Amino acid sequence: MSTAEETVGGEPQPWGEVTPDAARRLLVAAVEAFAERGYHATTTRDIAGRAGMSPAALYIHYKTKEELLHRISRIGHEKALDVLRTAADSEGTPAERLAEAVRSFVRWHAGQHTVARVVQYELDALGPDARAEIVELRRRNDAAVRGIIEDGVAAGDFDVPDVRGTTLAVLSLCIDVARWFNVNGPRTPDEVGALYADLVLRMVGAKG
Amino acid sequence: MSTAEETVGGEPQPWGEVTPDAARRLLVAAVEAFAERGYHATTTRDIAGRAGMSPAALYIHYKTKEELLHRISRIGHEKALDVLRTAADSEGTPAERLAEAVRSFVRWHAGQHTVARVVQYELDALGPDARAEIVELRRRNDAAVRGIIEDGVAAGDFDVPDVRGTTLAVLSLCIDVARWFNVNGPRTPDEVGALYADLVLRMVGAKG
DNA sequence: GGCCTCTCTAAGCAACCGCTCACCTTCGGA
DNA sequence: TCCGAAGGTGAGCGGTTGCTTAGAGAGGCC
């Protein structure tokens, strides 16, 4: 449960790198608002209001509303990629690494589901350049998962007829957690992670 | 491949029940626009323009922009539910029925991915009453899939420790197809359906 | 004190939004 | 031939949007 991130009062503080304080408050407010209502339905006045500031204050720290979304998307994707890579590069059999990757990736999408929702579903609101940058980060996510599955197939531990298709399905399954996960629902992020790790091992036909 | 829907020039025409003609053209235009840009980013002028009409014409056939979304959501969900129920209620072993359900449900979400995208991702833009109606339709989707899995477990054909969780995962997997599916991508809806049916049978530990 | 920089606000601009209204055209039925 | 209903349009209203501008405080440095 210990990560390198700062914590304040037990709550994870995933935006520690954003300074100054007012800029971070605006970013956190934007994440909440975008996740609740969507990017286009959120007004700059709403974001500034949640951060306890006047509408104009937003433009001291960010050039446009889109820059806020871009910053959120980039940081969010980097965090998710970091979580995935840590599991992918760890020691252990392919099955252990795949299970840990799914467990932590799902845990992130469930626990940080507001960020994840923005990151995954508001991509089209970005301009072409910003979108291209984010798409490249996603390609690396894909490569990390595919790498584990290929290792498992090569070692004879997995039975996977279609590696690319299965990789796509595994990632899709994990990412969609952000859409349906509900904090007041019956499952904790840990429980969903454990369930999904088991399901994914079945999907790749892991021995044992 | 044969459904009860009308076809015009080989293209499926899933809005045959919407009359008069102008109202249908507006609805089809709205589906395209909502799928491309999202509900909030779409203007009534854009919808009317795509249908080849003036902005005011929209309000002859629909009271508000939200009514368009509501109509699309209801019809879309009913079609998807219909596809799922047909497979669920068919003859055959639980494994055959589950495979057919996943195959046709995925085929629908891939082939009709513009409609599916609107239906699945713009739910929050609806008012409370309309949303409640749609949520009820989704509950029935869930029940249909859970029913097949429970049959398989009861017959000893499936090995599923967590029926509710696995049902959720199966539906989530199928639904997310609408997010990533690309008509110009390497896979046809049929191919994705076949791949996913195989993966889901592995998830429930189907014998054979 | 005098001055500069940083942060923030009140007020508001131009553009655009969902939607309405007065009016026009088409057309089937008596 | 007249009529009324149905379907359509151009212009535009009130309100909201993203963003800008002029200027006010606060604090550090000489």
PDB file of N, CA and C in Angstrom, chain A residues 35-38 40-41 117 120-121 124 138 159-162 164-166 168-173 175-177 179-180 187 195-196 198-200 202-205, chain B residues 35-38 40-41 117 120-121 124 138 159-162 164-166 168-173 175-177 179-180 187 195-196 198-200 202-205:
ATOM      1  N   ALA A  35     -14.807  15.259 -14.164  1.00  0.00           N
ATOM      2  CA  ALA A  35     -15.267  13.892 -13.910  1.00  0.00           C
ATOM      3  C   ALA A  35     -16.774  13.857 -13.687  1.00  0.00           C
ATOM      4  N   GLU A  36     -17.299  14.861 -13.001  1.00  0.00           N
ATOM      5  CA  GLU A  36     -18.735  14.884 -12.705  1.00  0.00           C
ATOM      6  C   GLU A  36     -19.574  15.216 -13.927  1.00  0.00           C
ATOM      7  N   ARG A  37     -19.168  16.289 -14.624  1.00  0.00           N
ATOM      8  CA  ARG A  37     -20.034  16.821 -15.672  1.00  0.00           C
ATOM      9  C   ARG A  37     -19.489  16.639 -17.075  1.00  0.00           C
ATOM     10  N   GLY A  38     -18.211  16.306 -17.195  1.00  0.00           N
ATOM     11  CA  GLY A  38     -17.584  16.274 -18.509  1.00  0.00           C
ATOM     12  C   GLY A  38     -16.925  17.602 -18.831  1.00  0.00           C
ATOM     13  N   HIS A  40     -16.817  19.565 -21.607  1.00  0.00           N
ATOM     14  CA  HIS A  40     -17.552  20.622 -22.291  1.00  0.00           C
ATOM     15  C   HIS A  40     -18.649  21.235 -21.426  1.00  0.00           C
ATOM     16  N   ALA A  41     -19.188  20.455 -20.508  1.00  0.00           N
ATOM     17  CA  ALA A  41     -20.264  20.956 -19.663  1.00  0.00           C
ATOM     18  C   ALA A  41     -19.727  21.728 -18.461  1.00  0.00           C
ATOM     19  N   ARG A 117     -11.398   8.810 -15.213  1.00  0.00           N
ATOM     20  CA  ARG A 117     -12.533   9.099 -16.088  1.00  0.00           C
ATOM     21  C   ARG A 117     -12.200  10.244 -17.026  1.00  0.00           C
ATOM     22  N   GLN A 120      -9.500   9.084 -19.567  1.00  0.00           N
ATOM     23  CA  GLN A 120      -9.913   8.105 -20.571  1.00  0.00           C
ATOM     24  C   GLN A 120     -11.016   8.602 -21.495  1.00  0.00           C
ATOM     25  N   TYR A 121     -11.895   9.454 -21.000  1.00  0.00           N
ATOM     26  CA  TYR A 121     -13.085   9.762 -21.795  1.00  0.00           C
ATOM     27  C   TYR A 121     -13.116  11.165 -22.381  1.00  0.00           C
ATOM     28  N   ASP A 124     -10.918  13.301 -26.701  1.00  0.00           N
ATOM     29  CA  ASP A 124     -11.304  13.959 -27.949  1.00  0.00           C
ATOM     30  C   ASP A 124     -11.437  15.469 -27.816  1.00  0.00           C
ATOM     31  N   ARG A 138      -0.395   6.014 -24.343  1.00  0.00           N
ATOM     32  CA  ARG A 138      -1.240   4.819 -24.306  1.00  0.00           C
ATOM     33  C   ARG A 138      -0.586   3.646 -25.024  1.00  0.00           C
ATOM     34  N   ASP A 159      -1.624 -19.768 -22.818  1.00  0.00           N
ATOM     35  CA  ASP A 159      -2.164 -20.255 -24.094  1.00  0.00           C
ATOM     36  C   ASP A 159      -3.004 -19.146 -24.709  1.00  0.00           C
ATOM     37  N   VAL A 160      -2.407 -18.398 -25.635  1.00  0.00           N
ATOM     38  CA  VAL A 160      -3.065 -17.217 -26.205  1.00  0.00           C
ATOM     39  C   VAL A 160      -2.988 -17.250 -27.725  1.00  0.00           C
ATOM     40  N   PRO A 161      -4.109 -17.551 -28.389  1.00  0.00           N
ATOM     41  CA  PRO A 161      -4.090 -17.618 -29.863  1.00  0.00           C
ATOM     42  C   PRO A 161      -3.857 -16.251 -30.506  1.00  0.00           C
ATOM     43  N   ASP A 162      -4.408 -15.172 -29.890  1.00  0.00           N
ATOM     44  CA  ASP A 162      -4.335 -13.842 -30.498  1.00  0.00           C
ATOM     45  C   ASP A 162      -3.783 -12.863 -29.464  1.00  0.00           C
ATOM     46  N   ARG A 164      -2.287  -9.800 -29.712  1.00  0.00           N
ATOM     47  CA  ARG A 164      -2.683  -8.384 -29.806  1.00  0.00           C
ATOM     48  C   ARG A 164      -4.129  -8.188 -29.347  1.00  0.00           C
ATOM     49  N   GLY A 165      -4.997  -9.066 -29.799  1.00  0.00           N
ATOM     50  CA  GLY A 165      -6.412  -8.955 -29.436  1.00  0.00           C
ATOM     51  C   GLY A 165      -6.632  -9.149 -27.946  1.00  0.00           C
ATOM     52  N   THR A 166      -5.931 -10.101 -27.372  1.00  0.00           N
ATOM     53  CA  THR A 166      -6.074 -10.363 -25.941  1.00  0.00           C
ATOM     54  C   THR A 166      -5.522  -9.205 -25.116  1.00  0.00           C
ATOM     55  N   LEU A 168      -5.448  -6.098 -26.030  1.00  0.00           N
ATOM     56  CA  LEU A 168      -6.469  -5.059 -26.152  1.00  0.00           C
ATOM     57  C   LEU A 168      -7.611  -5.304 -25.183  1.00  0.00           C
ATOM     58  N   ALA A 169      -8.068  -6.542 -25.116  1.00  0.00           N
ATOM     59  CA  ALA A 169      -9.199  -6.879 -24.254  1.00  0.00           C
ATOM     60  C   ALA A 169      -8.855  -6.696 -22.777  1.00  0.00           C
ATOM     61  N   VAL A 170      -7.657  -7.109 -22.397  1.00  0.00           N
ATOM     62  CA  VAL A 170      -7.236  -6.973 -20.999  1.00  0.00           C
ATOM     63  C   VAL A 170      -7.198  -5.506 -20.591  1.00  0.00           C
ATOM     64  N   LEU A 171      -6.582  -4.682 -21.426  1.00  0.00           N
ATOM     65  CA  LEU A 171      -6.512  -3.254 -21.111  1.00  0.00           C
ATOM     66  C   LEU A 171      -7.896  -2.621 -21.092  1.00  0.00           C
ATOM     67  N   SER A 172      -8.701  -2.986 -22.056  1.00  0.00           N
ATOM     68  CA  SER A 172     -10.063  -2.458 -22.137  1.00  0.00           C
ATOM     69  C   SER A 172     -10.850  -2.787 -20.869  1.00  0.00           C
ATOM     70  N   LEU A 173     -10.708  -4.024 -20.422  1.00  0.00           N
ATOM     71  CA  LEU A 173     -11.393  -4.468 -19.208  1.00  0.00           C
ATOM     72  C   LEU A 173     -10.985  -3.626 -18.008  1.00  0.00           C
ATOM     73  N   ILE A 175      -9.535  -0.585 -17.979  1.00  0.00           N
ATOM     74  CA  ILE A 175      -9.839   0.828 -18.139  1.00  0.00           C
ATOM     75  C   ILE A 175     -11.312   1.106 -17.867  1.00  0.00           C
ATOM     76  N   ASP A 176     -12.176   0.206 -18.293  1.00  0.00           N
ATOM     77  CA  ASP A 176     -13.617   0.430 -18.134  1.00  0.00           C
ATOM     78  C   ASP A 176     -14.048   0.444 -16.666  1.00  0.00           C
ATOM     79  N   VAL A 177     -13.179  -0.017 -15.788  1.00  0.00           N
ATOM     80  CA  VAL A 177     -13.472   0.069 -14.353  1.00  0.00           C
ATOM     81  C   VAL A 177     -13.763   1.517 -13.958  1.00  0.00           C
ATOM     82  N   ARG A 179     -15.287   3.695 -15.517  1.00  0.00           N
ATOM     83  CA  ARG A 179     -16.640   4.113 -15.897  1.00  0.00           C
ATOM     84  C   ARG A 179     -17.670   3.691 -14.864  1.00  0.00           C
ATOM     85  N   TRP A 180     -17.600   2.415 -14.424  1.00  0.00           N
ATOM     86  CA  TRP A 180     -18.678   1.912 -13.574  1.00  0.00           C
ATOM     87  C   TRP A 180     -18.353   1.929 -12.085  1.00  0.00           C
ATOM     88  N   ARG A 187     -17.895  -3.096  -3.605  1.00  0.00           N
ATOM     89  CA  ARG A 187     -16.516  -3.592  -3.708  1.00  0.00           C
ATOM     90  C   ARG A 187     -15.484  -2.489  -3.490  1.00  0.00           C
ATOM     91  N   LEU A 195     -10.262  -9.722  -8.104  1.00  0.00           N
ATOM     92  CA  LEU A 195     -11.183 -10.416  -9.011  1.00  0.00           C
ATOM     93  C   LEU A 195     -10.684 -10.361 -10.447  1.00  0.00           C
ATOM     94  N   TYR A 196     -10.279  -9.170 -10.867  1.00  0.00           N
ATOM     95  CA  TYR A 196      -9.870  -8.984 -12.258  1.00  0.00           C
ATOM     96  C   TYR A 196      -8.565  -9.716 -12.559  1.00  0.00           C
ATOM     97  N   ASP A 198      -7.624 -12.509 -11.315  1.00  0.00           N
ATOM     98  CA  ASP A 198      -8.016 -13.909 -11.529  1.00  0.00           C
ATOM     99  C   ASP A 198      -8.642 -14.103 -12.910  1.00  0.00           C
ATOM    100  N   LEU A 199      -9.542 -13.204 -13.287  1.00  0.00           N
ATOM    101  CA  LEU A 199     -10.214 -13.314 -14.588  1.00  0.00           C
ATOM    102  C   LEU A 199      -9.211 -13.231 -15.736  1.00  0.00           C
ATOM    103  N   VAL A 200      -8.247 -12.326 -15.620  1.00  0.00           N
ATOM    104  CA  VAL A 200      -7.271 -12.145 -16.695  1.00  0.00           C
ATOM    105  C   VAL A 200      -6.368 -13.376 -16.821  1.00  0.00           C
ATOM    106  N   ARG A 202      -7.259 -16.334 -16.294  1.00  0.00           N
ATOM    107  CA  ARG A 202      -8.066 -17.301 -17.036  1.00  0.00           C
ATOM    108  C   ARG A 202      -8.075 -16.969 -18.530  1.00  0.00           C
ATOM    109  N   MET A 203      -8.174 -15.676 -18.846  1.00  0.00           N
ATOM    110  CA  MET A 203      -8.226 -15.270 -20.253  1.00  0.00           C
ATOM    111  C   MET A 203      -6.975 -15.700 -21.025  1.00  0.00           C
ATOM    112  N   VAL A 204      -5.834 -15.667 -20.366  1.00  0.00           N
ATOM    113  CA  VAL A 204      -4.598 -16.041 -21.055  1.00  0.00           C
ATOM    114  C   VAL A 204      -4.271 -17.525 -20.883  1.00  0.00           C
ATOM    115  N   GLY A 205      -5.192 -18.261 -20.255  1.00  0.00           N
ATOM    116  CA  GLY A 205      -4.987 -19.692 -20.098  1.00  0.00           C
ATOM    117  C   GLY A 205      -3.773 -20.048 -19.272  1.00  0.00           C
TER     118      GLY A 205
ATOM    119  N   ALA B  35     -21.920  11.345 -31.102  1.00  0.00           N
ATOM    120  CA  ALA B  35     -20.852  10.352 -31.047  1.00  0.00           C
ATOM    121  C   ALA B  35     -19.495  10.991 -31.335  1.00  0.00           C
ATOM    122  N   GLU B  36     -19.487  11.936 -32.265  1.00  0.00           N
ATOM    123  CA  GLU B  36     -18.223  12.571 -32.629  1.00  0.00           C
ATOM    124  C   GLU B  36     -17.720  13.546 -31.577  1.00  0.00           C
ATOM    125  N   ARG B  37     -18.620  14.403 -31.113  1.00  0.00           N
ATOM    126  CA  ARG B  37     -18.189  15.515 -30.278  1.00  0.00           C
ATOM    127  C   ARG B  37     -18.687  15.431 -28.837  1.00  0.00           C
ATOM    128  N   GLY B  38     -19.638  14.574 -28.568  1.00  0.00           N
ATOM    129  CA  GLY B  38     -20.260  14.535 -27.251  1.00  0.00           C
ATOM    130  C   GLY B  38     -21.505  15.419 -27.216  1.00  0.00           C
ATOM    131  N   HIS B  40     -22.732  17.667 -24.979  1.00  0.00           N
ATOM    132  CA  HIS B  40     -22.636  19.081 -24.607  1.00  0.00           C
ATOM    133  C   HIS B  40     -21.909  19.913 -25.657  1.00  0.00           C
ATOM    134  N   ALA B  41     -20.984  19.310 -26.374  1.00  0.00           N
ATOM    135  CA  ALA B  41     -20.223  20.054 -27.377  1.00  0.00           C
ATOM    136  C   ALA B  41     -20.985  20.163 -28.692  1.00  0.00           C
ATOM    137  N   ARG B 117     -21.846   4.492 -28.408  1.00  0.00           N
ATOM    138  CA  ARG B 117     -21.066   5.487 -27.690  1.00  0.00           C
ATOM    139  C   ARG B 117     -21.992   6.507 -27.021  1.00  0.00           C
ATOM    140  N   GLN B 120     -23.932   4.783 -24.137  1.00  0.00           N
ATOM    141  CA  GLN B 120     -23.172   4.376 -22.953  1.00  0.00           C
ATOM    142  C   GLN B 120     -22.502   5.534 -22.234  1.00  0.00           C
ATOM    143  N   TYR B 121     -22.109   6.572 -22.961  1.00  0.00           N
ATOM    144  CA  TYR B 121     -21.280   7.590 -22.332  1.00  0.00           C
ATOM    145  C   TYR B 121     -21.974   8.924 -22.103  1.00  0.00           C
ATOM    146  N   ASP B 124     -25.201  10.667 -18.262  1.00  0.00           N
ATOM    147  CA  ASP B 124     -25.255  11.698 -17.224  1.00  0.00           C
ATOM    148  C   ASP B 124     -25.865  13.002 -17.716  1.00  0.00           C
ATOM    149  N   ARG B 138     -30.693  -1.116 -18.300  1.00  0.00           N
ATOM    150  CA  ARG B 138     -29.369  -1.718 -18.109  1.00  0.00           C
ATOM    151  C   ARG B 138     -29.426  -2.856 -17.102  1.00  0.00           C
ATOM    152  N   ASP B 159     -17.066 -22.726 -13.980  1.00  0.00           N
ATOM    153  CA  ASP B 159     -16.427 -22.587 -12.667  1.00  0.00           C
ATOM    154  C   ASP B 159     -16.267 -21.099 -12.367  1.00  0.00           C
ATOM    155  N   VAL B 160     -17.213 -20.554 -11.610  1.00  0.00           N
ATOM    156  CA  VAL B 160     -17.234 -19.106 -11.363  1.00  0.00           C
ATOM    157  C   VAL B 160     -17.377 -18.831  -9.870  1.00  0.00           C
ATOM    158  N   PRO B 161     -16.283 -18.392  -9.219  1.00  0.00           N
ATOM    159  CA  PRO B 161     -16.354 -18.109  -7.778  1.00  0.00           C
ATOM    160  C   PRO B 161     -17.256 -16.914  -7.446  1.00  0.00           C
ATOM    161  N   ASP B 162     -17.271 -15.890  -8.309  1.00  0.00           N
ATOM    162  CA  ASP B 162     -18.002 -14.653  -8.014  1.00  0.00           C
ATOM    163  C   ASP B 162     -18.900 -14.324  -9.211  1.00  0.00           C
ATOM    164  N   ARG B 164     -21.698 -12.402  -9.592  1.00  0.00           N
ATOM    165  CA  ARG B 164     -22.025 -10.985  -9.837  1.00  0.00           C
ATOM    166  C   ARG B 164     -20.836 -10.223 -10.414  1.00  0.00           C
ATOM    167  N   GLY B 165     -19.674 -10.452  -9.820  1.00  0.00           N
ATOM    168  CA  GLY B 165     -18.474  -9.757 -10.287  1.00  0.00           C
ATOM    169  C   GLY B 165     -18.111 -10.150 -11.705  1.00  0.00           C
ATOM    170  N   THR B 166     -18.234 -11.423 -12.006  1.00  0.00           N
ATOM    171  CA  THR B 166     -17.893 -11.892 -13.348  1.00  0.00           C
ATOM    172  C   THR B 166     -18.896 -11.367 -14.379  1.00  0.00           C
ATOM    173  N   LEU B 168     -20.500  -8.565 -14.190  1.00  0.00           N
ATOM    174  CA  LEU B 168     -20.119  -7.161 -14.358  1.00  0.00           C
ATOM    175  C   LEU B 168     -18.940  -7.035 -15.314  1.00  0.00           C
ATOM    176  N   ALA B 169     -17.936  -7.888 -15.132  1.00  0.00           N
ATOM    177  CA  ALA B 169     -16.738  -7.826 -15.960  1.00  0.00           C
ATOM    178  C   ALA B 169     -17.054  -8.172 -17.418  1.00  0.00           C
ATOM    179  N   VAL B 170     -17.887  -9.175 -17.618  1.00  0.00           N
ATOM    180  CA  VAL B 170     -18.236  -9.584 -18.978  1.00  0.00           C
ATOM    181  C   VAL B 170     -18.955  -8.451 -19.714  1.00  0.00           C
ATOM    182  N   LEU B 171     -19.936  -7.856 -19.047  1.00  0.00           N
ATOM    183  CA  LEU B 171     -20.663  -6.751 -19.671  1.00  0.00           C
ATOM    184  C   LEU B 171     -19.748  -5.557 -19.911  1.00  0.00           C
ATOM    185  N   SER B 172     -18.922  -5.260 -18.935  1.00  0.00           N
ATOM    186  CA  SER B 172     -17.990  -4.143 -19.057  1.00  0.00           C
ATOM    187  C   SER B 172     -17.076  -4.331 -20.262  1.00  0.00           C
ATOM    188  N   LEU B 173     -16.569  -5.538 -20.404  1.00  0.00           N
ATOM    189  CA  LEU B 173     -15.694  -5.861 -21.534  1.00  0.00           C
ATOM    190  C   LEU B 173     -16.386  -5.610 -22.870  1.00  0.00           C
ATOM    191  N   ILE B 175     -19.126  -3.747 -23.487  1.00  0.00           N
ATOM    192  CA  ILE B 175     -19.542  -2.358 -23.665  1.00  0.00           C
ATOM    193  C   ILE B 175     -18.385  -1.477 -24.084  1.00  0.00           C
ATOM    194  N   ASP B 176     -17.210  -1.732 -23.510  1.00  0.00           N
ATOM    195  CA  ASP B 176     -16.063  -0.879 -23.808  1.00  0.00           C
ATOM    196  C   ASP B 176     -15.611  -0.995 -25.265  1.00  0.00           C
ATOM    197  N   VAL B 177     -16.087  -2.001 -25.946  1.00  0.00           N
ATOM    198  CA  VAL B 177     -15.787  -2.112 -27.379  1.00  0.00           C
ATOM    199  C   VAL B 177     -16.202  -0.835 -28.107  1.00  0.00           C
ATOM    200  N   ARG B 179     -16.001   2.105 -27.176  1.00  0.00           N
ATOM    201  CA  ARG B 179     -15.048   3.199 -26.979  1.00  0.00           C
ATOM    202  C   ARG B 179     -13.873   3.099 -27.951  1.00  0.00           C
ATOM    203  N   TRP B 180     -13.313   1.883 -28.077  1.00  0.00           N
ATOM    204  CA  TRP B 180     -12.072   1.786 -28.858  1.00  0.00           C
ATOM    205  C   TRP B 180     -12.268   1.316 -30.292  1.00  0.00           C
ATOM    206  N   ARG B 187      -9.747  -5.076 -37.404  1.00  0.00           N
ATOM    207  CA  ARG B 187     -10.705  -6.139 -37.092  1.00  0.00           C
ATOM    208  C   ARG B 187     -12.134  -5.768 -37.487  1.00  0.00           C
ATOM    209  N   LEU B 195     -13.489 -13.373 -31.089  1.00  0.00           N
ATOM    210  CA  LEU B 195     -12.400 -13.309 -30.104  1.00  0.00           C
ATOM    211  C   LEU B 195     -12.951 -13.179 -28.686  1.00  0.00           C
ATOM    212  N   TYR B 196     -13.900 -12.274 -28.511  1.00  0.00           N
ATOM    213  CA  TYR B 196     -14.439 -12.002 -27.184  1.00  0.00           C
ATOM    214  C   TYR B 196     -15.246 -13.182 -26.646  1.00  0.00           C
ATOM    215  N   ASP B 198     -14.642 -16.277 -27.170  1.00  0.00           N
ATOM    216  CA  ASP B 198     -13.634 -17.223 -26.669  1.00  0.00           C
ATOM    217  C   ASP B 198     -13.083 -16.779 -25.317  1.00  0.00           C
ATOM    218  N   LEU B 199     -12.737 -15.497 -25.210  1.00  0.00           N
ATOM    219  CA  LEU B 199     -12.176 -14.978 -23.963  1.00  0.00           C
ATOM    220  C   LEU B 199     -13.158 -15.129 -22.804  1.00  0.00           C
ATOM    221  N   VAL B 200     -14.440 -14.864 -23.068  1.00  0.00           N
ATOM    222  CA  VAL B 200     -15.446 -14.937 -22.002  1.00  0.00           C
ATOM    223  C   VAL B 200     -15.654 -16.378 -21.550  1.00  0.00           C
ATOM    224  N   ARG B 202     -13.405 -18.578 -21.436  1.00  0.00           N
ATOM    225  CA  ARG B 202     -12.274 -18.840 -20.544  1.00  0.00           C
ATOM    226  C   ARG B 202     -12.523 -18.207 -19.168  1.00  0.00           C
ATOM    227  N   MET B 203     -13.086 -17.002 -19.167  1.00  0.00           N
ATOM    228  CA  MET B 203     -13.316 -16.309 -17.893  1.00  0.00           C
ATOM    229  C   MET B 203     -14.244 -17.095 -16.973  1.00  0.00           C
ATOM    230  N   VAL B 204     -15.225 -17.772 -17.548  1.00  0.00           N
ATOM    231  CA  VAL B 204     -16.167 -18.535 -16.711  1.00  0.00           C
ATOM    232  C   VAL B 204     -15.720 -19.984 -16.541  1.00  0.00           C
ATOM    233  N   GLY B 205     -14.515 -20.307 -17.039  1.00  0.00           N
ATOM    234  CA  GLY B 205     -13.985 -21.657 -16.868  1.00  0.00           C
ATOM    235  C   GLY B 205     -14.841 -22.723 -17.519  1.00  0.00           C
TER     236      GLY B 205
END
